[in-house]
Short mmCIF file of C-alpha atoms in Angstrom, two decimals:
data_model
loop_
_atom_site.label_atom_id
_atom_site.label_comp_id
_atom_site.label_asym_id
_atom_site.label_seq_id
_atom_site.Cartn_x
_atom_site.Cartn_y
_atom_site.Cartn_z
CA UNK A 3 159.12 62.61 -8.21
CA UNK A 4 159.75 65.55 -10.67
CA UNK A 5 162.06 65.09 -13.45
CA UNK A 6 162.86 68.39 -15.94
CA UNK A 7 163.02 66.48 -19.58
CA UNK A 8 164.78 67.39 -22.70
CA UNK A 9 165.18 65.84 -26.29
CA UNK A 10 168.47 64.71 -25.28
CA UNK A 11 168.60 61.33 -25.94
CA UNK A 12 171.33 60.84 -23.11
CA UNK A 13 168.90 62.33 -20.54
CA UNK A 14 167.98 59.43 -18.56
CA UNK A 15 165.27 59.34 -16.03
CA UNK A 16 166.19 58.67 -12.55
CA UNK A 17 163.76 58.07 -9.69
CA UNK A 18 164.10 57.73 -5.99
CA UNK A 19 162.93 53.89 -5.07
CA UNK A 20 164.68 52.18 -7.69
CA UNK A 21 165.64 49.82 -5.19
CA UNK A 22 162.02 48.73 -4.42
CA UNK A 23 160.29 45.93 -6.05
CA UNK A 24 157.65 46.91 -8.03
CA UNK A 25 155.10 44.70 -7.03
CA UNK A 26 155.24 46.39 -3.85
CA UNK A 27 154.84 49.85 -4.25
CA UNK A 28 153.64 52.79 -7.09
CA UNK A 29 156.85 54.69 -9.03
CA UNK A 30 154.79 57.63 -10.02
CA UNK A 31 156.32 60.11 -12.14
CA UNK A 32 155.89 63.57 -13.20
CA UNK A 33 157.80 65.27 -15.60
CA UNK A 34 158.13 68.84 -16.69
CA UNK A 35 158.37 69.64 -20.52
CA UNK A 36 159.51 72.92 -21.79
CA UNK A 37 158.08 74.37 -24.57
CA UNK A 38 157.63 77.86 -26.55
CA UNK A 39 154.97 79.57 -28.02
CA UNK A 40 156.04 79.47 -31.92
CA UNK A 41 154.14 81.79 -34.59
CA UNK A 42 152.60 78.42 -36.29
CA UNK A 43 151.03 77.77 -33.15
CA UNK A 44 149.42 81.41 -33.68
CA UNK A 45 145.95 81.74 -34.92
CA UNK A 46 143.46 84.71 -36.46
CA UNK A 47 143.15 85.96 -32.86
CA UNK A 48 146.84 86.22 -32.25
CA UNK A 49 146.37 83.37 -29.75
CA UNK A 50 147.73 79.64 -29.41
CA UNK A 51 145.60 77.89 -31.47
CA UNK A 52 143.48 75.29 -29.47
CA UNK A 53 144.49 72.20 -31.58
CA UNK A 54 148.33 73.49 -31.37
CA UNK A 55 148.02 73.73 -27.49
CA UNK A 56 146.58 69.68 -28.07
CA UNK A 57 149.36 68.99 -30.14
CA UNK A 58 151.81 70.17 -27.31
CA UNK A 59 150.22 68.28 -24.91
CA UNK A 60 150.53 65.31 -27.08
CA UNK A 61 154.02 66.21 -27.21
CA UNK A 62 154.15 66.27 -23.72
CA UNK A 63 152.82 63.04 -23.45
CA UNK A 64 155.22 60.92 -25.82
CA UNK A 65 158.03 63.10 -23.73
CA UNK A 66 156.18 60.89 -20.46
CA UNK A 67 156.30 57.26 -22.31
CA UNK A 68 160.24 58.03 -23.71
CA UNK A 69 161.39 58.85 -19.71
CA UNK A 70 159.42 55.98 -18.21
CA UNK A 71 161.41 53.90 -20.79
CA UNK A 72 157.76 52.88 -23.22
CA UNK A 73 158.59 55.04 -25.84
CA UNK A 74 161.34 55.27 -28.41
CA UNK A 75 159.10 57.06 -31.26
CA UNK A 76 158.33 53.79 -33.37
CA UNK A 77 157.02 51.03 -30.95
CA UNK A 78 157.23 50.30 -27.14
CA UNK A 79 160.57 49.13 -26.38
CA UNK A 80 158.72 46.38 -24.49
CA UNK A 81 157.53 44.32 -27.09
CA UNK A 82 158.06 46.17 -30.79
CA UNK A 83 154.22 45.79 -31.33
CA UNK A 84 152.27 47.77 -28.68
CA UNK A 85 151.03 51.75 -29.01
CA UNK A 86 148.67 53.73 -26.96
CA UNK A 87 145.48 55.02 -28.54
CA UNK A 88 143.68 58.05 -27.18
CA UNK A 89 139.99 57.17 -26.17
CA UNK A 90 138.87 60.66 -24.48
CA UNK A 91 140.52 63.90 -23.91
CA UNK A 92 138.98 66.57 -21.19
CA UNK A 93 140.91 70.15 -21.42
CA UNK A 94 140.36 73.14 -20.49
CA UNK A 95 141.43 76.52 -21.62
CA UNK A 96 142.40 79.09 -19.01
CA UNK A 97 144.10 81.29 -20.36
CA UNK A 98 145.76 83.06 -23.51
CA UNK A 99 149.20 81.82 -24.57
CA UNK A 100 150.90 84.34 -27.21
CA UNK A 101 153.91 84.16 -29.44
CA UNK A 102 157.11 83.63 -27.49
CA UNK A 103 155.25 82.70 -24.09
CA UNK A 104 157.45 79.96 -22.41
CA UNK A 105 155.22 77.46 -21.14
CA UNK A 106 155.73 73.83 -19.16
CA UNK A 107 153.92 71.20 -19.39
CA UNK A 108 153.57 68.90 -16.28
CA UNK A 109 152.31 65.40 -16.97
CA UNK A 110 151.84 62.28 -14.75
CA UNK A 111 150.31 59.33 -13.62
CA UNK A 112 146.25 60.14 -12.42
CA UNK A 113 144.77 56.33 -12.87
CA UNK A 114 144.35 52.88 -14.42
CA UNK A 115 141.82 50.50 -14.96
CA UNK A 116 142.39 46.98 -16.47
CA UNK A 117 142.81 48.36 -20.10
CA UNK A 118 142.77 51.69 -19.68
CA UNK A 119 144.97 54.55 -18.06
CA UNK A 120 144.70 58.60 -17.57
CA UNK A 121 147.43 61.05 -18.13
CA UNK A 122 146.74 64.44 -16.02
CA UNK A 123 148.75 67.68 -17.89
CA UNK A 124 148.79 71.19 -16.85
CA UNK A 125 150.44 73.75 -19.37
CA UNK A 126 151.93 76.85 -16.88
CA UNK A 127 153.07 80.15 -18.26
CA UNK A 128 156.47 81.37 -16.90
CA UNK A 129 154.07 83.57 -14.22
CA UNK A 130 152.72 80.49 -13.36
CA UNK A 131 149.37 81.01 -14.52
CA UNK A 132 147.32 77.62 -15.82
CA UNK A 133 146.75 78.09 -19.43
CA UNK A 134 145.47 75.02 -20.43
CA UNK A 135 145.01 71.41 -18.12
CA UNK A 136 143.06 68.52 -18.69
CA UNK A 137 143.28 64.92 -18.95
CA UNK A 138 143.43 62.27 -21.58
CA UNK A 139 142.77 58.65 -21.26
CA UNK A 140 144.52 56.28 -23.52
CA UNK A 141 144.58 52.09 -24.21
CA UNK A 142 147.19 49.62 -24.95
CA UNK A 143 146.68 48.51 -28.23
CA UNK A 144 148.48 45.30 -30.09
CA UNK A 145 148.88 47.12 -33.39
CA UNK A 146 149.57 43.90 -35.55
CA UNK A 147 145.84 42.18 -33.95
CA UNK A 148 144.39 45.37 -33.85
CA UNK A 149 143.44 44.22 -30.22
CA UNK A 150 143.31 46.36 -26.74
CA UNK A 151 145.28 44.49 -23.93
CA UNK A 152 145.47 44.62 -20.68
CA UNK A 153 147.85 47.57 -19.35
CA UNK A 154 151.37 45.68 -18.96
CA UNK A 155 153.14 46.15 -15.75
CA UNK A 156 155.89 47.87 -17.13
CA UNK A 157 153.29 50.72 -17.57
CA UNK A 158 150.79 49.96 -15.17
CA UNK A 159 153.79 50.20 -12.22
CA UNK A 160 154.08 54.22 -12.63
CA UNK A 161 150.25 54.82 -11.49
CA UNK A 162 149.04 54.74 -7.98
CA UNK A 163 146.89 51.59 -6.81
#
């Protein structure tokens, strides 16, 4: 399932399967974020900066949790207390993004483990060229016990088995 996001706060995600319990079968989603090149993004080598290109696949990523209904930019909807804390990012840099470029960013749903689950993104030029993919691995993190949990089924539901 592909879903084109925006900021729009009325832009609801729909999905096909809605009608399915979820104990009995994966929802995974993939979205596509929009995004363009801006000149503080632009380093000494008239490039995307490699931390900027992070920063819009963090962007990306928060995009993910606010469609899947996790994410409201303060706290998980789900319980007011939970976040996600990066434990390892993998990229890799393809290719050169410039000032201007349109990009998307496709995210979604690789794996979980018990306490831990991995995000796949790939950042595509408008020719469709890969300039940047990789994936990051996060945890579910009570942020008032400063304790990792176990990934909560409103979350864990999205990824396959």
């Amino acid at each position: 399932h592909t879903r084109q996001s925006s900021s729009a706060a009325s832009d609801v995600y729909k999905r096909q399967g809605d009608n399915i319990p979820l104990s009995d079968s994966s929802l995974s989603m993939q979205i596509i974020t929009p995004a363009t090149v801006a000149a503080e993004h632009i380093d000494e080598y008239g490039h995307m900066n490699h931390a900027l290109g992070l920063r819009l696949l963090e962007m990306a990523r928060d995009e993910w949790y606010r469609l899947a209904g996790l994410w409201d930019g303060r706290a998980w909807s789900e319980t007011e207390r939970l976040g996600t804390i990066v434990l390892n990012l993998n990229v890799n840099y393809r290719a050169e993004c410039f000032e201007g470029d349109s990009v998307e960013i496709v995210t979604e749903p690789l794996s979980r483990g018990s306490k831990s689950f991995v995000l796949a993104h790939q950042m595509r030029k408008a020719d469709g060229q890969v300039a940047i993919d990789g994936t990051c691995t996060s945890l579910v993190m009570d942020l008032k016990q400063r304790i990792t949990l176990t990934v909560p089924e409103s979350l864990a539901r999205f990824f396959p088995c």
